[in-house]
Every structure is written in C-alpha cells, then in structure tokens.
XYZ file of C-alpha atoms in Angstrom:
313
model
C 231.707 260.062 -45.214
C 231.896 262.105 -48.681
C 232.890 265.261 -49.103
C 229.046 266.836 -49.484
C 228.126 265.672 -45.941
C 231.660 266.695 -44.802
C 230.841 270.384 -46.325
C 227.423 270.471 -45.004
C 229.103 269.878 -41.372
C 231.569 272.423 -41.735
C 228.838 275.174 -42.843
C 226.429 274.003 -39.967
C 229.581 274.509 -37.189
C 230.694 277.719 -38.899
C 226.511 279.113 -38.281
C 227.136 277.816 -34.536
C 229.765 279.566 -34.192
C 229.016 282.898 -35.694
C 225.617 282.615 -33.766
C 227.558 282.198 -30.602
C 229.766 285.450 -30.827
C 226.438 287.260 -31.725
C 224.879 286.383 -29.054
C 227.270 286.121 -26.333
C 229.851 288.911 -27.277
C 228.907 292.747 -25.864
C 227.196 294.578 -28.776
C 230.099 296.937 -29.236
C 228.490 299.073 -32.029
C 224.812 299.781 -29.844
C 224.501 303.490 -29.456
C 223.928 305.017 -26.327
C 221.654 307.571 -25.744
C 222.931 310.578 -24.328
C 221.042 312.469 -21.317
C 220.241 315.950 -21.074
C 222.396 316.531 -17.816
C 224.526 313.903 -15.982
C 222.692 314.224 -12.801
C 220.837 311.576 -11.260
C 217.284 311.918 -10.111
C 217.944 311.193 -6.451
C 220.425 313.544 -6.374
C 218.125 316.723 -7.167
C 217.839 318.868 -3.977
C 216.470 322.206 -5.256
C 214.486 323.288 -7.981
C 213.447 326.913 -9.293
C 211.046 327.956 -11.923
C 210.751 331.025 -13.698
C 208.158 331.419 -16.610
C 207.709 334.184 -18.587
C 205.239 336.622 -17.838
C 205.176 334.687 -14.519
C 206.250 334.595 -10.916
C 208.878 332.336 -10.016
C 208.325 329.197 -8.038
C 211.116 327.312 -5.740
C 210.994 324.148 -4.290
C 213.135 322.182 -1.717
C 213.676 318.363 -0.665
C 213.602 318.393 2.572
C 213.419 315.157 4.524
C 213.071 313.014 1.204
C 209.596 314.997 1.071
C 209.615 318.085 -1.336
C 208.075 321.436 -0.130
C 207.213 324.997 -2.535
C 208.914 327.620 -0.787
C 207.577 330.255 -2.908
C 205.107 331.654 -3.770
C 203.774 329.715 -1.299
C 205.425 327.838 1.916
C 203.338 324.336 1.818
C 204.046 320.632 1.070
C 204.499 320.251 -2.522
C 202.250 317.704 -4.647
C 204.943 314.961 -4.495
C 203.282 313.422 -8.325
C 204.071 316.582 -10.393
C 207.390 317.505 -8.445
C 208.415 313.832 -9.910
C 206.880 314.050 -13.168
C 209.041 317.382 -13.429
C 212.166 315.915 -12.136
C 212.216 313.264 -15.319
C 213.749 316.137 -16.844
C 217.245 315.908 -16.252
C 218.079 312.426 -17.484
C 215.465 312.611 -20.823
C 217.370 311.969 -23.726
C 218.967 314.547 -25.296
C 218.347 313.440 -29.231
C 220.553 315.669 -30.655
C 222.830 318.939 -29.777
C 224.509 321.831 -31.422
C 227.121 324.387 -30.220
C 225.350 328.043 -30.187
C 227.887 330.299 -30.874
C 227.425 332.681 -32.942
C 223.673 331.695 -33.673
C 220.333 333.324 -33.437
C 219.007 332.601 -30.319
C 215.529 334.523 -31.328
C 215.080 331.954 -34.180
C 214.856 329.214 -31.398
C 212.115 330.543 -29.107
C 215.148 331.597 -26.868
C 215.392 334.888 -26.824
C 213.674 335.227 -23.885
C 213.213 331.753 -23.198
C 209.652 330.558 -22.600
C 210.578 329.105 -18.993
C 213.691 327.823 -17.300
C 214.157 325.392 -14.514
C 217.505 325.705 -12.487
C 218.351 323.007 -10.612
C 220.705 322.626 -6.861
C 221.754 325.805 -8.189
C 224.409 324.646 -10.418
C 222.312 323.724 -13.739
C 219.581 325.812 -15.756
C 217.767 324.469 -18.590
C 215.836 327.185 -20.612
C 212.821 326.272 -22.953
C 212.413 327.507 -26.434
C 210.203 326.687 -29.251
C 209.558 323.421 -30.786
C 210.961 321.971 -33.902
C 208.662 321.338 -37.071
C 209.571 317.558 -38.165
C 209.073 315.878 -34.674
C 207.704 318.597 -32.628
C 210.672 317.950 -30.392
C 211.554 321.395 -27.648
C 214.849 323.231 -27.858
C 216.196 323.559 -24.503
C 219.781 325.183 -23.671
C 222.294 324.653 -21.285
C 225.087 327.264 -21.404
C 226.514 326.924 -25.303
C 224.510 324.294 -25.793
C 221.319 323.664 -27.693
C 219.395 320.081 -26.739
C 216.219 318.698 -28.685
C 214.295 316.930 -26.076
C 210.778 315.422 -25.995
C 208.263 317.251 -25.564
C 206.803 316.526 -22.151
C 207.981 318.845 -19.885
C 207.239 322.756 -21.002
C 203.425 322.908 -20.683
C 203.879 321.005 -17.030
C 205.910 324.313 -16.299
C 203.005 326.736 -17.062
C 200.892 325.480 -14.501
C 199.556 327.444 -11.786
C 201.023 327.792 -8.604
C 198.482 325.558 -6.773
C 198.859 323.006 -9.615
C 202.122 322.242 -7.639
C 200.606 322.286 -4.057
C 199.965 318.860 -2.338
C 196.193 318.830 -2.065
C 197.259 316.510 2.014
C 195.372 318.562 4.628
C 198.309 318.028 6.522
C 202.045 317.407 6.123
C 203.499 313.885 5.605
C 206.066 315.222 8.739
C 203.294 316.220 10.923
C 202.465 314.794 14.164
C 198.550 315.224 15.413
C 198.156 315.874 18.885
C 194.895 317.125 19.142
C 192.030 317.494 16.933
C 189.927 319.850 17.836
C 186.297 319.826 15.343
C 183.200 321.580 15.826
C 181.292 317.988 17.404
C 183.958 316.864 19.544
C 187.505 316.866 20.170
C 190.130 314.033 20.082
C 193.149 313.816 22.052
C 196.402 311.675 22.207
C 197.151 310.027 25.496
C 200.180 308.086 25.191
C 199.888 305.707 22.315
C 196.235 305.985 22.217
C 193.587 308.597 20.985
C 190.735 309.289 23.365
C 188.091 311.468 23.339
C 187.598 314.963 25.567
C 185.830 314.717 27.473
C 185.214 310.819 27.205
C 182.422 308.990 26.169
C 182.047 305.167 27.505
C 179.885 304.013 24.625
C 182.425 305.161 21.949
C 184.923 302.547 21.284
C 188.305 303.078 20.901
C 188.096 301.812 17.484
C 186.200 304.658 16.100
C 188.633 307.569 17.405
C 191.480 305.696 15.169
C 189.713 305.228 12.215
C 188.581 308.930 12.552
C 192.091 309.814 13.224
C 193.383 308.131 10.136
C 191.162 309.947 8.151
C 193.020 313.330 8.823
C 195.958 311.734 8.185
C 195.186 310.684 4.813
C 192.514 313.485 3.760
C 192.890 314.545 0.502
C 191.245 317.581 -1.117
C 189.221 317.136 -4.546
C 191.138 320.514 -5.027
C 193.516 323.480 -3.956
C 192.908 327.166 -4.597
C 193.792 330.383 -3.612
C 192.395 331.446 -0.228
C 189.659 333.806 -0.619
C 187.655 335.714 1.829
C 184.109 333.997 2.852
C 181.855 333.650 5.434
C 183.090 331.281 8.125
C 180.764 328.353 9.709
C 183.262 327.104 11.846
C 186.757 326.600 12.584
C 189.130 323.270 12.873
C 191.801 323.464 14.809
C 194.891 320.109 14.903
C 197.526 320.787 17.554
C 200.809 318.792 16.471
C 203.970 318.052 18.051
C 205.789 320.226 15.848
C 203.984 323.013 17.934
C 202.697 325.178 15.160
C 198.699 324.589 15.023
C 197.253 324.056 11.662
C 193.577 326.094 11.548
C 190.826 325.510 9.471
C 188.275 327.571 8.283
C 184.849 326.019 7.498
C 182.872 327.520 4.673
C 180.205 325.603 2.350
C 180.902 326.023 -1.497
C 178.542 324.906 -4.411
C 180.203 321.881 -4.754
C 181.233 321.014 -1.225
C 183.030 322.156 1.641
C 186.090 324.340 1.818
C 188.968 323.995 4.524
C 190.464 327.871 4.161
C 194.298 327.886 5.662
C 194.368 332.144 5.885
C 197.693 331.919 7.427
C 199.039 329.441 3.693
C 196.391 331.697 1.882
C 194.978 328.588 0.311
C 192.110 326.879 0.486
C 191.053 322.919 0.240
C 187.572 321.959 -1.510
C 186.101 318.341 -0.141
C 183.371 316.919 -1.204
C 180.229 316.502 1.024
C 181.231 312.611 1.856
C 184.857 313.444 2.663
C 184.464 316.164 4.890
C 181.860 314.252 7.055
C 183.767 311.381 7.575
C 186.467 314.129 8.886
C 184.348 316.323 11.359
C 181.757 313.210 12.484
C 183.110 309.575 14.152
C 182.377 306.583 11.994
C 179.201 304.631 12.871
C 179.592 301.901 14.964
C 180.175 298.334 13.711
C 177.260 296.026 14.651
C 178.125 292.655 15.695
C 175.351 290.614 14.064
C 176.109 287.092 13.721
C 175.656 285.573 10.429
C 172.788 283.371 10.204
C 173.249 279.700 11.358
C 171.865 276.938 9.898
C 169.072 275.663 11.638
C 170.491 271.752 13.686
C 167.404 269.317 14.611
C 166.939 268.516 18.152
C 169.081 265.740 19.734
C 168.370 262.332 19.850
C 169.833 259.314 21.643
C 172.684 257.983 19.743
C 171.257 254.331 19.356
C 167.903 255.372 19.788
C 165.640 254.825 16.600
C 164.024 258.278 15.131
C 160.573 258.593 16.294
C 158.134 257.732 13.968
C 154.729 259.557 13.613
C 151.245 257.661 13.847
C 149.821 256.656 10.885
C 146.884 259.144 10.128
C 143.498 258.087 9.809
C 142.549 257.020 6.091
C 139.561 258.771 4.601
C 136.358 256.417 4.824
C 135.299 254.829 1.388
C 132.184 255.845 0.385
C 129.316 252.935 0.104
C-alpha cells in the first residue's frame, strides 16, 4: 500500500472522527434562552390586571378551572386566560439594570398595564422598541424586551375574558326548567315532568347535553329589556342559575341580572336549547328486491312461445 492511499485513509478516519464528536458530544457553546420569570405555567394560581385608565380585573384557578373574580364573579374564558398565561416563560431577549434611568423614556412611567401574578411577581408594560417592535416590560430593577404578543390582549374588555358556557364546567344540572317543558334528574336518568310516554328517553339526553355544552355567539353587559320568558336550571350546588329570555336583532339573549351579563345565541342554538330534538325515524334502508323461490333442482319455468305474426299472402 503506498503512502498516497495510506494518507488518504488517515484523512478519511480523522473526518469520522471529528464528525463523531460533533454529533454525539453535548453542544456546549448553544445559548439558552432566558425566560421572563422562572415560574412554570402550571404553577400560576392568581392573576391581576390593572390597565391604565381602567378597572382592574382578578382571576383565580380554582379546581384546575379559572374563574374572574372581579369585576365580575363568572367562569373565565379558559382560551384567553391561557393565551395570557404564555407570558411568564416568553423569552426575555435582552435585559438591563434600571437604576438610575428614565423610566418615562420607556413608556413606564405610568406603565401602560401590569399583570401581577400569585401575588409574588408583577410585570409592568411600557412602550415598544423601534428596530423590532419588541415591548419593554419591568420586573423590579429590571427592564425585559419581550415579544410583542401580550399588551393589546390586556386591553380587552372585561367580557372579552368571560367564558361565553351558559353554565359552569363544575356545575351539576338538576332540573331544567324552560318555558315548553321541564326536565328532571331521577337517579342516573333525566325524565320529563310531568312524563310523556311517546318521548323517548333518548331525546331528554341529547337535550340535556345541549345545556351542558351551550355556547353563546357572544357575552355582554346585562342591560335592561323586555322579558319573554324566564329559564330556570336547579343544580346540585344549590344556587339556581336564571335566565332571562329577550329577542335581539340578531338572535336571542339569555340575561343573568344577578352576573349582570348577558349571552346572545343565535336563532338555531337557542331552539335546540328550549325545544326536544325531533325524533329519529327508523326507516329501513331500501332492500334489494330477491325473486321468488324456486325448487332447488327444479328447472326455471319457461314462458310459452308467443304467437308469430301471420305472413301476409
């Protein structure tokens, strides 16, 4: 073997192995990313808001499910309360100590909004830089550039952070009581007071379910209206949830005076919560048509031969 191949060996191995500690070694020199607080999502309990110019809002995990205790005292909409919470581990891009600067000169003096969190952290909003259009946020001495994402998610109205459920993910029907008719629970079982043979059981679950999982198109401040009726659903929690029925332009409105909000449905969605579903027909489907039975070694009847025409003369 001469010494060319011999050299051409020794470069190859020497690739192998550099390739090898490449890929296999830890990559030592990768930069980490370092988080706006060293909390962990899960681990978020309470959350207040306070915006300027503003009233504050305050929310509470309760249960793994998140209710608004102020302004208003109402499951919270579980999307934006999440969306929200991506706040405390976004990167934190870069930082600076603020002693002894301007706090005016970074939209934080007042702050635009600040979100304190299990009572222990609070993260005020300034302005946003030029170059990336990153936000200044500060916690304590310390001045973060985060993403963008979060401040304008923090000027929404109150109702923008209401569930728009009917009813609680924790609460327990009973009874529902609607203009038409009234279900009630009997054991494991719904039924309907007083009963009606010809209404299958069927039908009172489905209509159940669809209080459990109504959703409003909308939530908005409760406002005083004329009233066409009134829903009323007993739970086991013992505190009855009513409903105020009034029609709207664009649908119907469920009107909670004692939450002072109201739900907007559309047409569709509020029948299918005050009516039962139709009934399911059982039509068979259409069977193909068999030909009648013969004799299994029986020959297949033959018709007579037909008459032919007479040939004219």
């Amino acid at each position: 073997m001469n010494t060319r191949v011999l050299l051409n060996l020794g470069l190859l191995a020497l690739v192998l192995v550099l390739v090898a500690v490449v890929v296999l070694s830890p990559e030592e020199n990768a930069v980490e990313v370092e988080k706006l607080t060293q909390l962990q999502i899960d681990a978020v309990e309470r959350l207040e808001i306070t915006r300027q110019g503003q009233g504050e809002l305050s929310f509470e995990k309760v249960d793994g499910n998140w209710y608004m205790q102020s302004p208003y005292q109402i499951q919270a909409n579980r999307f934006r309360i999440e969306a929200l919470l991506g706040l405390v581990t976004t990167p934190s891009h870069t930082h600076y100590n603020l002693k002894g600067k301007d706090l005016a000169s970074y939209g934080l003096e007042p702050p635009g909004a600040s979100v304190n969190i299990n009572d222990a952290i609070t993260i005020e909003f300034g302005s946003s830089e030029p170059l990336h259009q990153r936000r200044y946020v500060r916690i304590g001495d310390t001045l973060h550039l985060i993403e963008d994402l979060y401040y304008f998610q923090l000027g929404m109205t109150p109702v923008g952070f209401v569930s728009n459920a009917l009813l609680a993910p924790d609460a327990t029907p009973t009874v529902i009581r609607l203009p038409a008719l009234t279900l009630r629970k009997q054991g494991d079982s719904w039924v309907l007071d007083p009963a009606q043979d010809d209404v299958s059981s069927d039908r009172i679950y489905q209509l159940v379910q669809e209080w459990r999982n109504a959703q409003a198109i909308r939530v908005e401040p409760y406002t005083e209206g004329q009233t066409e009726g009134e829903i009323i659903i007993e739970t086991a929690e013992g505190t009855p949830v009513h409903f105020a029925i009034r029609h709207a332009d664009d649908g119907i409105i469920l009107a909670r005076a004692d939450k002072q909000l109201q739900y907007l449905l559309s047409g569709e969605i509020a029948r299918r919560l005050m009516e039962l579903p139709p009934p399911v027909e059982d039509t068979p489907a259409d069977e193909p048509e068999t030909p009648p039975e013969t004799d299994a070694g029986a020959m297949p009847a033959v018709p007579p031969p037909t008459a032919e025409p007479a040939t004219a003369q």
